[in-house]
Coordinates of C-alpha atoms in Angstrom, one line a residue:
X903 CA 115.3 -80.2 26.8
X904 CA 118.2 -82.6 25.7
X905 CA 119.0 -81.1 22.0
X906 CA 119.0 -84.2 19.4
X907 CA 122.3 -84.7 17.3
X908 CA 120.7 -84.9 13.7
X909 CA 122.6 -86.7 11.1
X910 CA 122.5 -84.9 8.2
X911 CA 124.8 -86.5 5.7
X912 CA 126.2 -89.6 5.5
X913 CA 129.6 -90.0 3.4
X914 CA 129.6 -92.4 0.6
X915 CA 131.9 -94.9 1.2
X916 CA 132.3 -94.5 4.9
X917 CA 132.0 -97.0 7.9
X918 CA 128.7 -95.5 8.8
X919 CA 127.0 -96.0 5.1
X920 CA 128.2 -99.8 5.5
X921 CA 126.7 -99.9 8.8
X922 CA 123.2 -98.8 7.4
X923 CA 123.3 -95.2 8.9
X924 CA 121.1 -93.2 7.5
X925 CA 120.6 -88.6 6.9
X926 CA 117.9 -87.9 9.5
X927 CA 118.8 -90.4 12.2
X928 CA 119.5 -89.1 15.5
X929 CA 122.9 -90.4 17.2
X930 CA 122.3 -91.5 20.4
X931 CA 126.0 -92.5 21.9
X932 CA 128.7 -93.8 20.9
X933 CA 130.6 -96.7 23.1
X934 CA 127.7 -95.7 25.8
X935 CA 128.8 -92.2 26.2
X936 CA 126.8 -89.7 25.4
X937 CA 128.2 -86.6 22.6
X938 CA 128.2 -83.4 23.7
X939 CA 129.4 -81.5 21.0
X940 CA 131.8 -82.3 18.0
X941 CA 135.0 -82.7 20.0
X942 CA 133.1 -85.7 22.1
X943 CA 132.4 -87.5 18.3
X944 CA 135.9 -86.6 17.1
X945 CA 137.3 -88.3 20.1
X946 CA 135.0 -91.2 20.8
X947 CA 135.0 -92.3 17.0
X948 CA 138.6 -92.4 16.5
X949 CA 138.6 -96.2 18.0
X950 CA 138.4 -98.9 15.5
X951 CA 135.8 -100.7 17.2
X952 CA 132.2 -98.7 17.9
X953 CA 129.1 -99.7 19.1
X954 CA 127.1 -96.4 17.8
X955 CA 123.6 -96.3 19.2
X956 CA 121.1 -94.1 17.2
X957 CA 117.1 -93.7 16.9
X958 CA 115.9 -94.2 13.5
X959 CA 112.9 -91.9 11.7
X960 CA 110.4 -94.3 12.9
X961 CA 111.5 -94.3 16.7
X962 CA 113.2 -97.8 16.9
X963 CA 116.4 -97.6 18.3
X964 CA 119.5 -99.1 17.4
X965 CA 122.7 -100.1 18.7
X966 CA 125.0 -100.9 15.4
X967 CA 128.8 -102.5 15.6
X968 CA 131.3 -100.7 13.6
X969 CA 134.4 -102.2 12.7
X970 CA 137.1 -99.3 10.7
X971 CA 140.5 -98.5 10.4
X972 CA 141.9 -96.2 14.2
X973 CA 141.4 -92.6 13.3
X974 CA 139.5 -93.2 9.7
X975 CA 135.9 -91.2 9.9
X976 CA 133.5 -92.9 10.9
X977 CA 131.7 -90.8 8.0
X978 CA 128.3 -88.6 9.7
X979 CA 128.2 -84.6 9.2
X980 CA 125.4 -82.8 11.3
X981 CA 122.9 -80.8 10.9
X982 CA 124.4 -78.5 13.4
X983 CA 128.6 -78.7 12.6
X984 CA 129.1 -77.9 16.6
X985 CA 126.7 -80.4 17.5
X986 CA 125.8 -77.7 20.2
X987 CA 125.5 -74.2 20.5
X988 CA 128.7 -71.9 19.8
X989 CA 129.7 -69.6 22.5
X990 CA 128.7 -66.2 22.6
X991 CA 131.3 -64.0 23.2
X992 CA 131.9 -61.9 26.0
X993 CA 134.2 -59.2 25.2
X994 CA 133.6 -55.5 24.6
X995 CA 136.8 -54.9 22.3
X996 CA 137.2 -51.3 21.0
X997 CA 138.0 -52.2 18.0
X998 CA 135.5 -54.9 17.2
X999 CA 134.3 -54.9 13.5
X1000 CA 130.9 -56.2 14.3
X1001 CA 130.0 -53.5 16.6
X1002 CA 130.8 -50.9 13.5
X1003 CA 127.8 -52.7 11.2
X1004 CA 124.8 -50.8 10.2
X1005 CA 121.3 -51.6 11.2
X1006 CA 119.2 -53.7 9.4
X1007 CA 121.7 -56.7 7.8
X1008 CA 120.7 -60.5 8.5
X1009 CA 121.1 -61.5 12.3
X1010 CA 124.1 -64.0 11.5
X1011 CA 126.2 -61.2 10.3
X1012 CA 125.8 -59.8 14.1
X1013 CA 126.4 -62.8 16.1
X1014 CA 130.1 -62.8 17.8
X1015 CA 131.6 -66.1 18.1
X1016 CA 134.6 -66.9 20.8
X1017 CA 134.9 -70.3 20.5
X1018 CA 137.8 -72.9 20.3
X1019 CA 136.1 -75.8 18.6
X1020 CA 135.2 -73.1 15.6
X1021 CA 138.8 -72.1 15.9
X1022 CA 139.8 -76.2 14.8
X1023 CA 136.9 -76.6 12.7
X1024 CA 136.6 -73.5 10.7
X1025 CA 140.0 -71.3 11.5
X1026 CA 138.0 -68.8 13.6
X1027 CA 140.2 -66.9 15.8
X1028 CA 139.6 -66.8 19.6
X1029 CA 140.4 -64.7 22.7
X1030 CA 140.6 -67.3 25.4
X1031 CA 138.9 -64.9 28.0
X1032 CA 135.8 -67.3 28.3
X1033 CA 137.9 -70.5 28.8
X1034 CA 138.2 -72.5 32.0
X1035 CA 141.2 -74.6 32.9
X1036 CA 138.6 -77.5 32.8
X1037 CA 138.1 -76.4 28.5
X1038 CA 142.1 -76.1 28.3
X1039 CA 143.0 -79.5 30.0
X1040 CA 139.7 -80.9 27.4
X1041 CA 141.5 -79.7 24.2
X1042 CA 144.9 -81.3 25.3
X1043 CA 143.3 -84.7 26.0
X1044 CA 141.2 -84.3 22.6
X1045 CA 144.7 -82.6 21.1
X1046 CA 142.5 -80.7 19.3
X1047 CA 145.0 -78.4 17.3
X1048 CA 145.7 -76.0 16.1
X1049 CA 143.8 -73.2 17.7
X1050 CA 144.2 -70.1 16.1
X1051 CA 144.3 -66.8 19.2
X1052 CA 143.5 -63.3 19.1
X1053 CA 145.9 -62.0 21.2
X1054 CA 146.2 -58.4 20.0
X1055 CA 149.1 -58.2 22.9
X1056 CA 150.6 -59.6 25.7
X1057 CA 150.7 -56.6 28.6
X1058 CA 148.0 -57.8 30.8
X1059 CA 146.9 -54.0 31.7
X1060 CA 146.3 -52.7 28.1
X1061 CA 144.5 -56.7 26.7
X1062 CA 141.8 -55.6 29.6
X1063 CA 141.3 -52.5 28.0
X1064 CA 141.5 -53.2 24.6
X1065 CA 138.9 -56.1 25.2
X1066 CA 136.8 -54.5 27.6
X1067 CA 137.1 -57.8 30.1
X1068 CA 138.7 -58.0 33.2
X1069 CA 139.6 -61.9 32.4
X1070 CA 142.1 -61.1 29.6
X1071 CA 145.0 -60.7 31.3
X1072 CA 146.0 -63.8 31.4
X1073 CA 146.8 -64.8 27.8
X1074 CA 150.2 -65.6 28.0
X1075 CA 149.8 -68.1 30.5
X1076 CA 147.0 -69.9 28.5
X1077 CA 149.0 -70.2 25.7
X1078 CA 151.6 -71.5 27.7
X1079 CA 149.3 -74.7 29.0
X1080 CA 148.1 -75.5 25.3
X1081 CA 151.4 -75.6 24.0
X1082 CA 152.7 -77.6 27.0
X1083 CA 150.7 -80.0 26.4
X1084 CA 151.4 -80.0 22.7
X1085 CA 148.9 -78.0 21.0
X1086 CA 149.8 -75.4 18.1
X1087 CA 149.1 -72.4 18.5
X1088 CA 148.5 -69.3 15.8
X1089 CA 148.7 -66.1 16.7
X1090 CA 146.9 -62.7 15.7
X1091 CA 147.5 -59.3 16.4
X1092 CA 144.8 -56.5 15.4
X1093 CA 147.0 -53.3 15.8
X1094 CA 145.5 -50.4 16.8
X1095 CA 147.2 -47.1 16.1
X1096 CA 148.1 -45.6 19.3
X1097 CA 147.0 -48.4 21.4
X1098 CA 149.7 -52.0 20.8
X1099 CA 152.0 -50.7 18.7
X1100 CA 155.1 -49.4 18.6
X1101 CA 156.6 -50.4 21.8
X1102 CA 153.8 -52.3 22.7
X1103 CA 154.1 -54.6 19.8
X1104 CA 157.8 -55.6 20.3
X1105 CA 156.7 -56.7 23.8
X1106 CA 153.7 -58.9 22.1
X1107 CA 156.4 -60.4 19.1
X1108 CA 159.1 -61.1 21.9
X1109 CA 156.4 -62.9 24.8
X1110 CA 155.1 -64.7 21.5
X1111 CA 157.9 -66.0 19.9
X1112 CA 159.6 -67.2 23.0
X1113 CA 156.8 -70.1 22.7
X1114 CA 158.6 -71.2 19.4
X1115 CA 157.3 -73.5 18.2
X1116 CA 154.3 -74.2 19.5
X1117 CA 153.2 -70.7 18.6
X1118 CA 154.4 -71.1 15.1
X1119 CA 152.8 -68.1 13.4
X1120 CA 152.2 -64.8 14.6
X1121 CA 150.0 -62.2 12.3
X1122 CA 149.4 -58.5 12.2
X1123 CA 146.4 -57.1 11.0
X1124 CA 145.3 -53.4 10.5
X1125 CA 142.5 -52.5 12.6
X1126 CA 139.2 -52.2 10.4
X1127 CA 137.2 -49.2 10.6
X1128 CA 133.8 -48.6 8.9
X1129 CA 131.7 -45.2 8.6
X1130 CA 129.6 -46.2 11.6
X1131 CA 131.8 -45.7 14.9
X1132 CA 129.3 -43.5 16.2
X1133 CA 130.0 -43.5 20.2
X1134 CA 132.6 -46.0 20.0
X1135 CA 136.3 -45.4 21.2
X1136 CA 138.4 -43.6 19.3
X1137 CA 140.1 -45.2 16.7
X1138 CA 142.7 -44.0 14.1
X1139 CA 143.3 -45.6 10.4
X1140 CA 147.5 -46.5 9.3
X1141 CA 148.6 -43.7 7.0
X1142 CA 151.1 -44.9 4.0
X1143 CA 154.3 -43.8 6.9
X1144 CA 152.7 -45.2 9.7
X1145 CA 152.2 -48.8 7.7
X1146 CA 156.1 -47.8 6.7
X1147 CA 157.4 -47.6 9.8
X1148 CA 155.1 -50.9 10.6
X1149 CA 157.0 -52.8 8.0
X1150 CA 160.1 -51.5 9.0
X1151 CA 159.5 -52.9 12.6
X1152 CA 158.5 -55.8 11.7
X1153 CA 161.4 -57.0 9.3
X1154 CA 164.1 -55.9 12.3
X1155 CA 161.8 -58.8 14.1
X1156 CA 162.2 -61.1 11.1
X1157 CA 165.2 -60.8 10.6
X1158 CA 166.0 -62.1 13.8
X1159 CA 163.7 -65.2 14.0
X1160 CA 165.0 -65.9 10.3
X1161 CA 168.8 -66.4 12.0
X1162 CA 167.5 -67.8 15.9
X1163 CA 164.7 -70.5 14.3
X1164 CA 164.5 -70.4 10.5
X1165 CA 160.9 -69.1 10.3
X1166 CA 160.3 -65.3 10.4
X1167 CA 157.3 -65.9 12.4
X1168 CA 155.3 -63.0 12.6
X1169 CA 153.6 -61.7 8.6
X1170 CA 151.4 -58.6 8.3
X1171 CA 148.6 -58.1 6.1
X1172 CA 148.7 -57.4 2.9
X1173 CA 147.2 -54.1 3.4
X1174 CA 150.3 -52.4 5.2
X1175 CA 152.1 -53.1 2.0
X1176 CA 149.6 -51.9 -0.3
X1177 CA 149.3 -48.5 1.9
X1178 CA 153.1 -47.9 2.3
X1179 CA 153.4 -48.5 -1.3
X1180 CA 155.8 -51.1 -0.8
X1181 CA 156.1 -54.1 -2.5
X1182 CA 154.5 -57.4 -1.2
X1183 CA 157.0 -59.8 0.3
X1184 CA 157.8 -62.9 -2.2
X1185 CA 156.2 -66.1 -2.4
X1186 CA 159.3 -67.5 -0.7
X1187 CA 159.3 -64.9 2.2
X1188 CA 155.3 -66.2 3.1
X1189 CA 157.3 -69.5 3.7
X1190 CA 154.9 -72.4 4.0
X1191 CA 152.0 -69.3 4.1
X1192 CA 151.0 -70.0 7.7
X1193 CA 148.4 -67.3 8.0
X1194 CA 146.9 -67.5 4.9
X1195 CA 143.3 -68.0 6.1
X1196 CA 143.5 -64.7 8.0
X1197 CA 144.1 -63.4 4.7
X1198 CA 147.9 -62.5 5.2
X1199 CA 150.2 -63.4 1.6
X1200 CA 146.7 -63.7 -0.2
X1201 CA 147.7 -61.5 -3.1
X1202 CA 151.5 -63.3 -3.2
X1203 CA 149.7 -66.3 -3.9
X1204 CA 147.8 -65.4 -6.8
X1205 CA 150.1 -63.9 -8.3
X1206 CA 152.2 -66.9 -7.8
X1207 CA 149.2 -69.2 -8.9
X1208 CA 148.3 -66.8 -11.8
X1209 CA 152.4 -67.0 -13.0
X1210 CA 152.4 -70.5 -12.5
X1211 CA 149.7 -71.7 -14.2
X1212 CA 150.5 -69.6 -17.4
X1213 CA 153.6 -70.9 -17.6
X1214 CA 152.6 -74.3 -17.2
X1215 CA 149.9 -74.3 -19.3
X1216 CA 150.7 -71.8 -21.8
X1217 CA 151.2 -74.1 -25.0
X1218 CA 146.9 -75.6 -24.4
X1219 CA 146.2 -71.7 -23.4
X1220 CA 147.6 -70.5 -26.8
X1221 CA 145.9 -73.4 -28.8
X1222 CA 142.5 -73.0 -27.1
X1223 CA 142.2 -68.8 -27.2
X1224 CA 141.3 -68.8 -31.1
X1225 CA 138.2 -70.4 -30.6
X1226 CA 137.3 -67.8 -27.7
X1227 CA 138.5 -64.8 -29.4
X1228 CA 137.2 -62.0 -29.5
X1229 CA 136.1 -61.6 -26.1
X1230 CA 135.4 -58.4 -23.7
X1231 CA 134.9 -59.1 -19.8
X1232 CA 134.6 -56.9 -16.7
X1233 CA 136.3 -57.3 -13.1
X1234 CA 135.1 -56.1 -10.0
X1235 CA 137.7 -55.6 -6.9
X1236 CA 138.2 -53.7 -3.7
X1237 CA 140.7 -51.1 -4.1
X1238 CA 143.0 -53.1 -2.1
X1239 CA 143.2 -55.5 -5.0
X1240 CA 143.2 -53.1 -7.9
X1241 CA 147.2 -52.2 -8.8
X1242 CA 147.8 -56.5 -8.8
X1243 CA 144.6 -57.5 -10.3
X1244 CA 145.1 -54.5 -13.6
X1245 CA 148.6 -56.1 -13.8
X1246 CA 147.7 -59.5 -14.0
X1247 CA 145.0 -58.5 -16.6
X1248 CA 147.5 -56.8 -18.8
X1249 CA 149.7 -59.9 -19.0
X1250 CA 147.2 -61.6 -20.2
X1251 CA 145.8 -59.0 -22.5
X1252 CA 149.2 -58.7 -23.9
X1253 CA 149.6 -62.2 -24.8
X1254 CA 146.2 -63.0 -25.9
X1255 CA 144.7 -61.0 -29.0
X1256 CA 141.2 -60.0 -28.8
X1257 CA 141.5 -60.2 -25.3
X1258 CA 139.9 -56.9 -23.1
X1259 CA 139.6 -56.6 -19.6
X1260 CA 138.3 -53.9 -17.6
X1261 CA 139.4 -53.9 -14.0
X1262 CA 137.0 -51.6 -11.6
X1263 CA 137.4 -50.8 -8.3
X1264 CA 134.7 -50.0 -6.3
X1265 CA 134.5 -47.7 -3.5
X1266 CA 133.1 -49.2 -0.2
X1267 CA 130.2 -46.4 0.0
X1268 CA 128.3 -49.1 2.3
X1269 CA 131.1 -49.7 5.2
X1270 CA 133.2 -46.2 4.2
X1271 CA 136.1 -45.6 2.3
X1272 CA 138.9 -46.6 4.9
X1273 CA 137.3 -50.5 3.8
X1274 CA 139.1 -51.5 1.1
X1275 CA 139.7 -55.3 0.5
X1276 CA 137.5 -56.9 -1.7
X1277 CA 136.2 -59.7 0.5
X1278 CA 134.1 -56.7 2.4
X1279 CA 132.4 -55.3 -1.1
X1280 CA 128.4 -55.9 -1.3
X1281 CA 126.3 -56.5 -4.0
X1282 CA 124.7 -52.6 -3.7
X1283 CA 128.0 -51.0 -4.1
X1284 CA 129.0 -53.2 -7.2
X1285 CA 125.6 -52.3 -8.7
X1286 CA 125.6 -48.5 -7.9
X1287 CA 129.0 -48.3 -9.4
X1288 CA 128.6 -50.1 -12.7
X1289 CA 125.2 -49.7 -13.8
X1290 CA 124.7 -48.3 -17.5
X1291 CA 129.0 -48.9 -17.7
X1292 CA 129.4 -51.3 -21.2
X1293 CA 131.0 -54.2 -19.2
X1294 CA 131.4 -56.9 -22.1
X1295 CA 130.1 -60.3 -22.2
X1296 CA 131.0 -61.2 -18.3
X1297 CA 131.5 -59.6 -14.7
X1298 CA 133.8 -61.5 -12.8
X1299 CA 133.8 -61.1 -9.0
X1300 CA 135.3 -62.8 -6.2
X1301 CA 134.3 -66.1 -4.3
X1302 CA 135.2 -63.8 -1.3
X1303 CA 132.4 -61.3 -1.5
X1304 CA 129.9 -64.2 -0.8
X1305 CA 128.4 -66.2 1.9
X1306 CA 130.1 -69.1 2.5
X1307 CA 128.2 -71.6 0.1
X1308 CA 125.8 -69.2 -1.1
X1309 CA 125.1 -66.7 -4.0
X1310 CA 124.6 -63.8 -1.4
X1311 CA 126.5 -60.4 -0.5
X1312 CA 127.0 -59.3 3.3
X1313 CA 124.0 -56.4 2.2
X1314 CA 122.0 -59.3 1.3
X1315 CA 122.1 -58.9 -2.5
X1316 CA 121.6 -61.8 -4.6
X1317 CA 124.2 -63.0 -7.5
X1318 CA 121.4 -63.7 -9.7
X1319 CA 120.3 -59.7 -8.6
X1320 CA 123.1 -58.1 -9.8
X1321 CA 123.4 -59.9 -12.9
X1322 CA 119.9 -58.5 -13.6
X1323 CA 120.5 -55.3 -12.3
X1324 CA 123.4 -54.9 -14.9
X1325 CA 121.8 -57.0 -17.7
X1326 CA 125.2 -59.2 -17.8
X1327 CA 126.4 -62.6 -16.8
X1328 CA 127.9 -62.4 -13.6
X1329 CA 130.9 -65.2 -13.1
X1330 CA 132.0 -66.2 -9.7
X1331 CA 135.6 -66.3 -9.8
X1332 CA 137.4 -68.6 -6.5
X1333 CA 140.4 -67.5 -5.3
X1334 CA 142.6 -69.0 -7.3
X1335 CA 144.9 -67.9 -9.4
X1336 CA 143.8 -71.0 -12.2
X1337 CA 140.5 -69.8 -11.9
X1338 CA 140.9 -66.4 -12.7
X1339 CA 142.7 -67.2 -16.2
X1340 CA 140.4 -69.7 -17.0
X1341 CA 137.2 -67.2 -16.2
X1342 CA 139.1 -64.0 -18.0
X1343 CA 139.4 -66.3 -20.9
X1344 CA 135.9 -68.1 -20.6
X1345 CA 137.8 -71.6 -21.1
X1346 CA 136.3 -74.4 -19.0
X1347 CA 138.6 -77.0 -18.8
X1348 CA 142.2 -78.0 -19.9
X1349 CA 143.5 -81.5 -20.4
X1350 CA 146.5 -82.2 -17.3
X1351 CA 145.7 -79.2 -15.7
X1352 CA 148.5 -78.2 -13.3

């Protein structure tokens, strides 16, 4: 049965609310063709002059002209963002993070994704190993881009072993097509101890950055590893000299691409730093922050934002704290987190009388202590750790913990939960740098904020 495309919101302001197009119409076509998924409505309403055809809540069907500007939206979101199903995918990859849940969370925590149109959409990373030249030639024509890749490395033996499919070989050459034909390409690299790095991982930056530009970021991530690898392959965490000797590697690489393009290229996470004990790279050095949704340069930027805004704002920050003082709040982090968050705290404690925060890192007791960022932290953990501690008037966490859109941890707990559970207000702080002085001095809102 022929799934129907339900409109679910229509965008004020838009060609499709002048054209009388209602939430819980069904689109039909759109210049005759039929949509199959949200690359086919990207493409077919880009023109400036549709003939949309959808069926109506009481079954009457109409075909509507719509006039708009080329490339302006027509203005229709769907109750399904894909429009169709996302693919499933079909790798076994010995260090996937999914496989290394527990039992028992909610079934879309479990579901693996390996799909392109997520990657544009939603900066979802994808191995390429289920795509067709038939897909590649479709996101070309569509120049759908960027697509963000998990390429992990480039020797076609050891990609077939670390992803547990005898398709992914053939990376390189993939890459090659999309950015032929003009599409962007980002890069990611989860390095595995033993496995594609070291040697291995000079091969993947040199294949890589040969594509310059159209691969115009490369990434490296540590490999995550939880408490429950139970009969999986065997997998080692970074000690503080391994991630030393990571970074060291890495900036010989950077060095290079600095002087041969202008861009370093390739960033690690955050976490090698924090592990070596070495400080993060500057704002400047995260150039234009290219990887920032995998979360690479996260902590650079707020501290940036956090320095920023202060500094900008510090003359309505000094006349507004009187009425707010004295105050006493709480932070929770991952451990990750906790040396830049406690110093970011001080500066403000330091400036602001009255002022106390408590920063408290919790230990990942539910995915094991070699988790440590803060974006991985559930509501059980935070709980377990803080109950019957005096936490002040507020406990801030981070917009990270959650459920995209939601109040809810990865465990399942509830916002509103914990809050109970610790008898005190529980603030969701976004990441932000802005936000987190505003929330640690409970001031809402600042005339000209910068």
């Amino acid at each position: 049965m022929e799934k129907k495309i339900v409109i679910d919101r229509v965008l004020t302001d838009s060609a499709a609310t002048d054209a009388g197009i209602e939430p819980g119409d069904i689109l039909l076509s759109v210049n005759g063709q039929k949509i199959c998924d949200i690359f086919d409505y990207r493409f077919l309403t880009a023109d400036s002059d549709l003939v949309v055809e959808i069926e109506k809540k009481n079954g009457e069907v109409w075909e509507i002209e719509v006039e708009k500007d080329e490339y302006e939206d027509l203005g229709l979101e769907f109750e399904d963002p894909l429009i169709s199903e996302a693919r499933h995918c079909s790798n076994k990859c010995v260090f996937c993070f999914i496989d290394q849940l527990p039992r028992g969370m909610r079934d879309t925590v479990y579901f693996k994704d390996d799909d392109t149109r997520l990657s544009f959409l939603m900066g979802n990373y994808v191995t390429l190993t289920n795509m067709k030249k038939e897909e590649i030639d479709r996101i070309i024509r569509y120049r759908m881009s960027p697509v963000n890749v998990s390429v992990h490395t480039t020797d076609p033996e050891l990609r077939v072993k670390m992803l547990g499919n005898r398709f992914a070989g053939d990376v390189l050459d993939k890459i090659k097509q999309l950015t032929d034909g003009g599409i962007t390409v980002n890069a990611q690299i989860v390095l595995c101890k033993g496995l594609n790095d070291g040697p291995q991982l000079d091969k993947t930056i040199n294949e890589l950055s040969a594509l310059y530009p159209g691969v115009a970021s490369i990434s490296a991530v540590p490999v995550g590893l939880t408490k429950w690898r139970e009969g999986l392959y065997r997998l080692e965490p970074f000690t503080s000299d391994d991630s030393a000797e990571v970074i060291e590697q890495v900036s010989v690489h950077q060095k290079r691409l600095l002087e041969d393009h202008g861009t370093r290229l390739i960033y690690l996470a955050d976490e090698f730093y924090i592990k070596a004990g070495i400080e993060l790279p500057s704002f400047d050095e995260y150039e234009d922050f290219p990887q920032i949704e995998n979360g690479v340069g996260l902590m650079t930027l707020l501290c940036h934002e956090f320095d920023e805004y202060l500094q900008k704002n510090a003359a309505e920050l000094d006349r507004q704290w009187p009425g707010h003082a004295p105050r006493t709040v709480s932070i929770a982090t991952g451990k990750c987190a906790e040396k830049h968050i406690k110093e970011m705290a001080q500066t403000l404690e330091k400036r602001y009388n009255g002022l106390e925060i408590s920063v408290h890192a919790i230990e990942n007791e539910f995915f094991g202590e070699n988790v440590t960022v803060t974006g991985l932290l559930t509501g059980q953990d935070i709980l377990g750790q803080l109950k019957g501690r005096e936490l002040g008037s507020e406990l801030l966490i981070s917009r990270s913990m959650l459920k995209s859109g939601e109040e809810l941890f990865l465990d399942d707990h509830t916002v509103e939960g914990l809050s109970s559970g610790l008898a005190v207000k529980v603030t969701i702080v976004e990441n932000d740098g802005a936000d987190l002085i505003m929330k640690i001095m409970g001031i809402k809102q600042i005339k000209g904020v910068n």
